[in-house]
Coordinates of C-alpha atoms in Angstrom, one line a residue:
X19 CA -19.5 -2.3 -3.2
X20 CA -17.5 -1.2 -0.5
X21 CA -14.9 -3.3 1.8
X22 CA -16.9 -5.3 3.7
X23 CA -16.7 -8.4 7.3
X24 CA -17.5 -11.7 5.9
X25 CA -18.4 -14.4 8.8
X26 CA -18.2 -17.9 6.8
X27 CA -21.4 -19.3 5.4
X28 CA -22.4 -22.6 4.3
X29 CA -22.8 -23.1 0.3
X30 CA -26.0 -25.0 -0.5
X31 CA -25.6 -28.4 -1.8
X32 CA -22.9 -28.4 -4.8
X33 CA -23.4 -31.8 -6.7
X34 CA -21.6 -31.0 -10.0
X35 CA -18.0 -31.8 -10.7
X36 CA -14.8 -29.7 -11.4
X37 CA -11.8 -30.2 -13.2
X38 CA -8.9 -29.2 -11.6
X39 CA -7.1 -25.8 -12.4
X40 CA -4.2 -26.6 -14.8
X41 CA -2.3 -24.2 -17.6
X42 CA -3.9 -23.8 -20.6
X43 CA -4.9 -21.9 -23.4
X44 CA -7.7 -20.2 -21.5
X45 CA -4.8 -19.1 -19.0
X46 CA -3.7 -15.5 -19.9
X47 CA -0.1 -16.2 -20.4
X48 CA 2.8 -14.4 -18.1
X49 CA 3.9 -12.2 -21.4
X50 CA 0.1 -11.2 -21.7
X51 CA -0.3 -9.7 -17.9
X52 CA 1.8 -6.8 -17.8
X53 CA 2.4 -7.2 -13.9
X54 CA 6.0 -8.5 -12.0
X55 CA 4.1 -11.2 -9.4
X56 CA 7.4 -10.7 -7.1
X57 CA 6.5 -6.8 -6.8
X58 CA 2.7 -8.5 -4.8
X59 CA 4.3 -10.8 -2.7
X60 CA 1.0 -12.0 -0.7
X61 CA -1.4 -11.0 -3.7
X62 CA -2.5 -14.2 -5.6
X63 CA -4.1 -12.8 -9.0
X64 CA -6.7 -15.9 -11.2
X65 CA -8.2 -14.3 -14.2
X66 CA -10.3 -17.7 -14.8
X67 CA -7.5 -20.8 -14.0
X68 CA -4.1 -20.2 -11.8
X69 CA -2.2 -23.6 -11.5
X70 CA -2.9 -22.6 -7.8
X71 CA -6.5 -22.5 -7.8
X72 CA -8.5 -25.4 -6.5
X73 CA -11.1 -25.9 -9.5
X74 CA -13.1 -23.7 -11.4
X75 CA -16.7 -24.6 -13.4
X76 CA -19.7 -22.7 -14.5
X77 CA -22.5 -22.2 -12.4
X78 CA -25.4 -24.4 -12.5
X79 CA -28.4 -23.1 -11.2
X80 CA -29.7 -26.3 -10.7
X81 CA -26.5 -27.9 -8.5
X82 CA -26.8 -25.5 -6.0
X83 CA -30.1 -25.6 -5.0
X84 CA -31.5 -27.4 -1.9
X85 CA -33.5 -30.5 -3.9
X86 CA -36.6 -30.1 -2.7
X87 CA -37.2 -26.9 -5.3
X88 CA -40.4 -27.3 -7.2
X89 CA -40.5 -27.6 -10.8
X90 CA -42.9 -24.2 -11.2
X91 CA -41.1 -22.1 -13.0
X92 CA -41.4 -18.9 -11.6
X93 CA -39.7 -20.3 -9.2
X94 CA -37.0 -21.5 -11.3
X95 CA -36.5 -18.0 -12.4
X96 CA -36.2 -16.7 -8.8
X97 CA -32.8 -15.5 -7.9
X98 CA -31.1 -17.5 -4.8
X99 CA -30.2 -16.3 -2.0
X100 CA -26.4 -17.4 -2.9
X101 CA -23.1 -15.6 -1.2
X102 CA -20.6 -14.6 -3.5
X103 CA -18.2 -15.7 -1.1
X104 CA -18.3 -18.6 1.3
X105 CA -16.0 -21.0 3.6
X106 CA -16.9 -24.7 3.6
X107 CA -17.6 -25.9 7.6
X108 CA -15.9 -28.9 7.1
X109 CA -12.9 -28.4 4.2
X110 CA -12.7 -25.0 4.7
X111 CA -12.6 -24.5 1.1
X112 CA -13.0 -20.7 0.0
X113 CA -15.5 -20.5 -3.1
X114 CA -16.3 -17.2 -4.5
X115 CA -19.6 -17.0 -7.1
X116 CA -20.8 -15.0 -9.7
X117 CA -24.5 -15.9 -10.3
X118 CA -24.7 -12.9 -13.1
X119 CA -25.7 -14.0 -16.6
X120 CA -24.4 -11.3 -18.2
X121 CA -21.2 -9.7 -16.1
X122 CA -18.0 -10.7 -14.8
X123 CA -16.8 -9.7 -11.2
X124 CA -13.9 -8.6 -9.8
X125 CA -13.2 -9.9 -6.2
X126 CA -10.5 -8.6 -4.0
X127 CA -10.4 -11.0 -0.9
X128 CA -8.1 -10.6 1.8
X129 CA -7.4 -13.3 4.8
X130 CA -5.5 -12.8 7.9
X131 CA -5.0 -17.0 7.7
X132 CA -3.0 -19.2 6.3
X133 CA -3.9 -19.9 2.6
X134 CA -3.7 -23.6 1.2
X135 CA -3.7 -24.5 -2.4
X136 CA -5.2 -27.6 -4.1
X137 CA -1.6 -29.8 -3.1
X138 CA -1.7 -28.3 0.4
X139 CA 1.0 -25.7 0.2
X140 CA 1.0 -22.7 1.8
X141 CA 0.4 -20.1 -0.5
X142 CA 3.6 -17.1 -0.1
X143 CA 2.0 -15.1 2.7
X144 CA 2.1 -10.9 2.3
X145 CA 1.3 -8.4 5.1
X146 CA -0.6 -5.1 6.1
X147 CA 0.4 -1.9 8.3
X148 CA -1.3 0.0 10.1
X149 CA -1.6 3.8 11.2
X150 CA 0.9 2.9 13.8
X151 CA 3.2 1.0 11.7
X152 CA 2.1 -3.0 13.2
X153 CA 2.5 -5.3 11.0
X154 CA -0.1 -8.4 10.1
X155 CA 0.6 -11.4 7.6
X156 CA -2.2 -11.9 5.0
X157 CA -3.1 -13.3 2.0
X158 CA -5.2 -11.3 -0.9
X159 CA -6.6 -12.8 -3.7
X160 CA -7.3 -11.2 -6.8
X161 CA -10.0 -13.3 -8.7
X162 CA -11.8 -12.2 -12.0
X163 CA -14.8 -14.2 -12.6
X164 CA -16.6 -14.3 -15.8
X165 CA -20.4 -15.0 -15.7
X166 CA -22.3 -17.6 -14.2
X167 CA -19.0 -19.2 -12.9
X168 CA -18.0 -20.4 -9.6
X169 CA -14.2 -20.6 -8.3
X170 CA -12.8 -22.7 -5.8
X171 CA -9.7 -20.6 -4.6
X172 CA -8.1 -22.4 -1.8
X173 CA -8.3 -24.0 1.6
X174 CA -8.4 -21.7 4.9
X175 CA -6.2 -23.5 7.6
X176 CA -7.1 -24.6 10.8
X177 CA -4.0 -23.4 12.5
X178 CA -2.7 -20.1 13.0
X179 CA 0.6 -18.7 11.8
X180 CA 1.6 -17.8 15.4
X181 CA 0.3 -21.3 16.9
X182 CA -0.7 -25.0 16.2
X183 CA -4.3 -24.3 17.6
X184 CA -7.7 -24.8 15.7
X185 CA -9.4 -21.6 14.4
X186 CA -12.9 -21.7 14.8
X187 CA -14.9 -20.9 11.9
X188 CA -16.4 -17.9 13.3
X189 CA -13.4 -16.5 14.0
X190 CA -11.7 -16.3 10.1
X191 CA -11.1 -13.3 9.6
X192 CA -11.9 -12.4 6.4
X193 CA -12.3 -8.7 4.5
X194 CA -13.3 -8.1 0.6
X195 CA -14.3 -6.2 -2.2
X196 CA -16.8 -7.4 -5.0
X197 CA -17.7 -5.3 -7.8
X198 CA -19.2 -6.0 -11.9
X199 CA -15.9 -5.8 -14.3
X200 CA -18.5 -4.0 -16.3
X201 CA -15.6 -3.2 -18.4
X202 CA -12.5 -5.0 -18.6
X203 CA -9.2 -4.5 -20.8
X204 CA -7.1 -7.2 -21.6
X205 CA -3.5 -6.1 -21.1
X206 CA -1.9 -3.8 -23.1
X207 CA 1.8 -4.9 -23.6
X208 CA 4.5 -3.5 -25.7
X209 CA 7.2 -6.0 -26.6
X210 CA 10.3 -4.0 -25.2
X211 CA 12.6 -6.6 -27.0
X212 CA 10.9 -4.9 -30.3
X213 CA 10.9 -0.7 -31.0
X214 CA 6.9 0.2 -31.1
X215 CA 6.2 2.5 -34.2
X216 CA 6.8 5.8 -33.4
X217 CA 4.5 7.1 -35.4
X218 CA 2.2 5.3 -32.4
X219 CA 3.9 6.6 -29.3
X220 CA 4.1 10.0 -31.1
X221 CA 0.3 10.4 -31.3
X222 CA 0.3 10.3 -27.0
X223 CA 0.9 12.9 -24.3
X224 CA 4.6 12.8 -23.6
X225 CA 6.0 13.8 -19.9
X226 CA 8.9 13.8 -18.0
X227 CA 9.4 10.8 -16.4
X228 CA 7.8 11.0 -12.6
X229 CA 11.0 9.8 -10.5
X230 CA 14.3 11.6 -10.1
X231 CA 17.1 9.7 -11.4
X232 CA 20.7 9.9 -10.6
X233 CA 23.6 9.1 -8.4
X234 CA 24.5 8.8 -4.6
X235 CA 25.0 12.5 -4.5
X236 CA 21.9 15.0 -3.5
X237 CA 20.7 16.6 -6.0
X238 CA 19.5 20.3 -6.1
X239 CA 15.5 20.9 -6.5
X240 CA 13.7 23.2 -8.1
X241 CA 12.5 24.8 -5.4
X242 CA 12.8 28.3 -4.2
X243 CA 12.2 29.2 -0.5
X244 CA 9.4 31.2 -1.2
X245 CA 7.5 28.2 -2.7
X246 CA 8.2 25.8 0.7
X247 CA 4.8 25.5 2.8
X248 CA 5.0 27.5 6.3
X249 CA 5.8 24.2 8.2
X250 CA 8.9 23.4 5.5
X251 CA 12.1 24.7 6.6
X252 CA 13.4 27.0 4.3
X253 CA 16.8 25.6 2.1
X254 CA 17.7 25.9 -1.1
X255 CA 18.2 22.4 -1.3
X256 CA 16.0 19.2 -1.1
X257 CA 18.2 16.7 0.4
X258 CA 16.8 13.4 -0.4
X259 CA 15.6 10.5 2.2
X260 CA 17.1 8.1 0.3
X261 CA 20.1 8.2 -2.4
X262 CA 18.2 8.6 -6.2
X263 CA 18.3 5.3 -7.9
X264 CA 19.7 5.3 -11.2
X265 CA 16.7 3.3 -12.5
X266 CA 13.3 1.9 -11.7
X267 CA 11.7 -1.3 -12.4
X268 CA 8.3 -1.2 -13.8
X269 CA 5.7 -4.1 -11.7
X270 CA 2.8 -3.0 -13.3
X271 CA 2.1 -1.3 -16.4
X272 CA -1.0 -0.3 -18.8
X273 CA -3.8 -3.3 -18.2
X274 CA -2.0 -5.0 -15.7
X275 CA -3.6 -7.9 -13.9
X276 CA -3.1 -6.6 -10.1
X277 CA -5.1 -3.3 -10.4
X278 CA -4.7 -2.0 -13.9
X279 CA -7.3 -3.9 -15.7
X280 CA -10.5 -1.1 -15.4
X281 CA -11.2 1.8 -17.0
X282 CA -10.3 3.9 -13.8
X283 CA -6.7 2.4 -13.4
X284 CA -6.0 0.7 -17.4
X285 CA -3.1 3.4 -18.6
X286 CA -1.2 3.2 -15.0
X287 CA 2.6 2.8 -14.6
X288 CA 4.0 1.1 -11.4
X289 CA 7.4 1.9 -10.5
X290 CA 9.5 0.4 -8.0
X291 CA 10.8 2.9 -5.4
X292 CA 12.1 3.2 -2.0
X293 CA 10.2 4.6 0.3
X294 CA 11.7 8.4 0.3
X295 CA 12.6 8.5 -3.7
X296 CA 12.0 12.0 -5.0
X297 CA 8.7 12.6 -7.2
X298 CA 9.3 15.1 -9.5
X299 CA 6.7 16.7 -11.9
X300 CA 6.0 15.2 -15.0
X301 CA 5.4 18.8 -17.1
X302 CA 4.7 22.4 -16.0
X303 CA 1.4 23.1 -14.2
X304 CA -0.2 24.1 -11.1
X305 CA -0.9 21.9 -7.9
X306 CA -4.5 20.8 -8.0
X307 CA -4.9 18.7 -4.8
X308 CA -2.5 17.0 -2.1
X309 CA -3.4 14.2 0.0
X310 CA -1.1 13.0 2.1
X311 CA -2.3 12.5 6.0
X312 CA -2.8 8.3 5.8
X313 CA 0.2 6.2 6.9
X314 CA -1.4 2.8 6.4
X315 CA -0.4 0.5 3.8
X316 CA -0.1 -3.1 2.7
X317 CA -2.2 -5.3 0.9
X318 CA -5.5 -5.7 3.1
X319 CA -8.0 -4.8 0.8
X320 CA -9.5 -2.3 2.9
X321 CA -6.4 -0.6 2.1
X322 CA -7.9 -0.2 -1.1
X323 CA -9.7 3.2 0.1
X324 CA -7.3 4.7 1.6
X325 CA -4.3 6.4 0.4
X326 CA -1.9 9.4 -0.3
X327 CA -1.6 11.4 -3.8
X328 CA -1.0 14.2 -5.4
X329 CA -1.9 15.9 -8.3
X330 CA -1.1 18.2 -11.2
X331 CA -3.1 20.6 -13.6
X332 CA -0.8 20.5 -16.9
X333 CA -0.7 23.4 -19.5
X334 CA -2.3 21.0 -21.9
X335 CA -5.2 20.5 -19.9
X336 CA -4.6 16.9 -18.6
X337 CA -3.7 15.9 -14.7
X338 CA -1.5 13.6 -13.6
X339 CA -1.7 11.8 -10.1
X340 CA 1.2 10.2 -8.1
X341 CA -0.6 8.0 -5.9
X342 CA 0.9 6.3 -2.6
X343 CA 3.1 9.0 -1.7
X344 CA 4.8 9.1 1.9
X345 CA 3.0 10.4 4.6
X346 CA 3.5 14.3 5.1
X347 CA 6.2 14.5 2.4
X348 CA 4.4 17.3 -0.2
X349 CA 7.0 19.8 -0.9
X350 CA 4.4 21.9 -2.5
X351 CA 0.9 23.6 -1.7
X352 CA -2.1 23.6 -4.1
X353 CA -2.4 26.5 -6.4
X354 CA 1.0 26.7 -6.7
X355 CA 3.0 26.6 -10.2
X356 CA 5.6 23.9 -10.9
X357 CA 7.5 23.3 -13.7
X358 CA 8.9 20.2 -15.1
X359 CA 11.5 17.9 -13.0
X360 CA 10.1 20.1 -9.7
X361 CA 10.6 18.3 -6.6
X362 CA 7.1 17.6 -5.6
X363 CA 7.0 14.9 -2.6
X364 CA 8.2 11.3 -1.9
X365 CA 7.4 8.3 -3.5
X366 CA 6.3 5.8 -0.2
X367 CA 3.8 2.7 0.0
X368 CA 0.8 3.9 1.5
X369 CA -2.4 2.3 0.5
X370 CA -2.9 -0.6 -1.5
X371 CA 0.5 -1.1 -1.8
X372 CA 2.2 -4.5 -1.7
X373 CA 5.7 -3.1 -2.0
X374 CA 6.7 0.5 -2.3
X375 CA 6.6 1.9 -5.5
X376 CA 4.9 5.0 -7.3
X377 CA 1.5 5.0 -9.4
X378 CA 1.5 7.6 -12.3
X379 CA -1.3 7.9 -14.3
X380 CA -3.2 10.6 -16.1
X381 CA -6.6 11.8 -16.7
X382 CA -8.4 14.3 -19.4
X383 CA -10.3 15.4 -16.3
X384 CA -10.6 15.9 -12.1
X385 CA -13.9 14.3 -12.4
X386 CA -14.4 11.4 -9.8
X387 CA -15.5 9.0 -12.9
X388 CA -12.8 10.3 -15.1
X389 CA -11.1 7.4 -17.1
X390 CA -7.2 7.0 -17.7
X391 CA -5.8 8.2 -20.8
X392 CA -2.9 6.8 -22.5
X393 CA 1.1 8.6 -22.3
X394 CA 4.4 8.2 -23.3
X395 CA 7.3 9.6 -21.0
X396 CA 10.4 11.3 -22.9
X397 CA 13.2 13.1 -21.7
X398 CA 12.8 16.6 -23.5
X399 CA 14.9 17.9 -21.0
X400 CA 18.5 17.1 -22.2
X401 CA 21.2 18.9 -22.9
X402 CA 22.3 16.6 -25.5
X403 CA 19.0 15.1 -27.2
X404 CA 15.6 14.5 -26.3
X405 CA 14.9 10.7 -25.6
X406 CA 12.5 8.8 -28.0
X407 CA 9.0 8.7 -26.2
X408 CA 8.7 5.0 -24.2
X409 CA 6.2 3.3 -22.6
X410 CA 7.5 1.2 -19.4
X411 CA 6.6 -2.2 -19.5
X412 CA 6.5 -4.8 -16.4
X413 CA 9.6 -6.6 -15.9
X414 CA 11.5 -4.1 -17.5
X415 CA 13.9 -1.2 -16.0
X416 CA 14.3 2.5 -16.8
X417 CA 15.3 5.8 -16.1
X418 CA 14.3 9.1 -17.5
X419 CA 15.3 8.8 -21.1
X420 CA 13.9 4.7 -21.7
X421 CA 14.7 1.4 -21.4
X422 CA 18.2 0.7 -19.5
X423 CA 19.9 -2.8 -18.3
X424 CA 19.0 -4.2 -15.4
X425 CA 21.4 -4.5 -12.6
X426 CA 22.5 -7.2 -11.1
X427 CA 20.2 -10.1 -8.9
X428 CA 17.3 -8.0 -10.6
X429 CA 14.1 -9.8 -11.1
X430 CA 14.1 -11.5 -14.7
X431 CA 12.0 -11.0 -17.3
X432 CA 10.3 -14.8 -16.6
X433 CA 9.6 -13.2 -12.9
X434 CA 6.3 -11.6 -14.7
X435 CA 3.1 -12.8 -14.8

């Protein structure tokens, strides 16, 4: 269902206990996720426990009902007029529920309030931007929830960011989306400390990498003047907002635990950019559709239906979409033929979009319901040797041709989770 205002509501009468959240082996482990928690800052992610979460326990019909139920069974069997999200009055505890026997839920819960955890710490704090480029702090929470389970997430504070005065309870502020996880993927992860069969990466698509890497220097495009759109001025160069990086870190790769863990979003690459890095096209093609008038972006989950991209018919029949793209940066029009490394646009972080950074994914179709398909990038494209096909995983860094060092005060491997 679609973003949606939540005004608290009172749970009906929980009786049964809950053990606290704790690491275990029904954790997925930090290795497992595929996903660099400092490229979310703001976004708390609990597939099951998080040592941050409050408590989690199935859901007994039984506890939350009122006590005076009858023991007919017909009305046993009734379904109860439960929220699947709801604020305590008095702890301002935030529970979300999945009554479902059968399907798990995805919830996507954003708070303009200071978020507590089970010891009382505030939980790290993100923020959202609007069309006009204000700022708000938020939290999000990112909560899978497997059937007939009930999560206790954490504690909604009673005081503002901005001052020591009570919120009232009417007043929380409080947006979400709630859909079935009517398919989930665990993450896919490929140990980048061990070469993956080639025989494996060979069988996928292979592109150019999406982001133009190099030095402080500009670097020529592709692009003739006839190609520029009428309101481009005309120049035989592309000079770049912001110097190429030499390399990109990946925060999110295929089944990552942010966004990547549906069908629609599983074989996704996120790759850390500043805002005003150079997109370039990942194989030769035409321009199927741009999309770049939104300048919002952040993590409000609203955010999550609202963004910039840009896509590419291939020659072998697949498209690839660049998603969160800088606002009004398209160096190209549809319907018009590109060939691989083109300058297409800039990479930017509009959308759901905790930090800036470039989505790439692919699809076997343009349908609305298309599914991802797997890839490989590889650097065909050099005048020396082509690069071995690669598949970036989170944590890790690279540029065109695979897997390169990280530099220096770069996020550490044990940053993922």
């Amino acid at each position: 269902m679609g973003a949606k205002r939540n005004r608290a509501r009172k749970k009906k009468n929980k009786k049964c206990g809950k053990s606290a959240a704790t690491s275990g082996s029904d954790e997925t482990t930090q290795r497992d996720m595929n996903f660099v928690a400092t490229g979310a800052p703001g976004c708390h992610v609990a597939f099951g426990n998080a040592r941050w979460v409050v408590a989690v326990d199935e859901w007994v019909r039984e506890e939350w009902c009122d006590g005076d139920e009858s023991g007919d069974d017909n009305e046993q069997d009734a379904p109860l007029a439960l929220p699947d999200i709801s604020i305590d009055p008095k702890t301002r505890l935030l529970t979300l529920l999945n009554t479902d026997a059968a399907c798990a839920r995805v919830f996507y819960v954003t708070l303009m309030h200071v978020l507590l955890d089970a010891r009382g710490r505030p939980l790290e704090a993100g923020y959202s931007r609007d069309a006009d480029g204000r700022k708000t702090v938020c939290n999000t929470i990112v909560a899978l929830l497997r059937p007939r389970s009930v999560m206790d997430v954490a504690y909604v504070s009673q005081s503002t960011r901005e001052t020591a005065g009570r919120v009232a309870l009417e007043d929380i502020e409080l947006y979400s989306d709630v859909r079935p996880a009517t398919t989930v993927f665990a993450p896919t992860y490929l140990n980048p400390d061990k070469d993956a069969l080639s025989t494996e990466l060979a069988a996928l698509p292979q592109y150019a990498f999406p982001l133009l890497c190099g030095s402080r220097e500009t670097q020529p495009s592709m692009i003739s003047d006839a190609s520029l759109t009428a309101s481009s001025t005309p120049s035989p160069m592309i000079v770049p907002a912001v110097a190429a990086p030499t390399r990109y870190l990946c925060t999110q790769g295929f089944g990552g635990c942010l966004t990547h863990f549906l069908s629609k979003t599983q074989h996704a690459v996120d790759l850390s950019a500043p805002v005003g890095s150079l997109v370039v096209a990942a194989g030769a093609g035409v321009v199927h559709s741009v999309q770049h008038r939104h300048r919002a972006g952040g993590i409000d989950v609203r955010l999550l239906f609202g963004w910039n991209a840009l896509m590419l018919r291939l020659d072998d029949g697949n498209f690839a979409e660049y998603v969160h793209i800088r606002h009004s940066s398209s160096r190209v029009r549809v319907g018009q033929r590109v060939e691989a490394g083109q300058v297409l646009c800039e990479s930017g972080d509009v959308g759901f979009c905790p930090t800036p950074h470039l989505h790439f994914t692919v699809y076997a179709s343009d349908a609305s319901n298309a599914d991802t398909i797997p890839f490989a990038f590889a650097d065909k494209m050099s005048a020396s040797a082509p690069s071995a096909p690669f598949v970036p995983v989170a944590g890790c860094w690279y540029d065109k041709s695979g897997r390169v060092s990280s530099p220096a005060n770069s996020p550490r491997r044990e940053d993922t989770a």
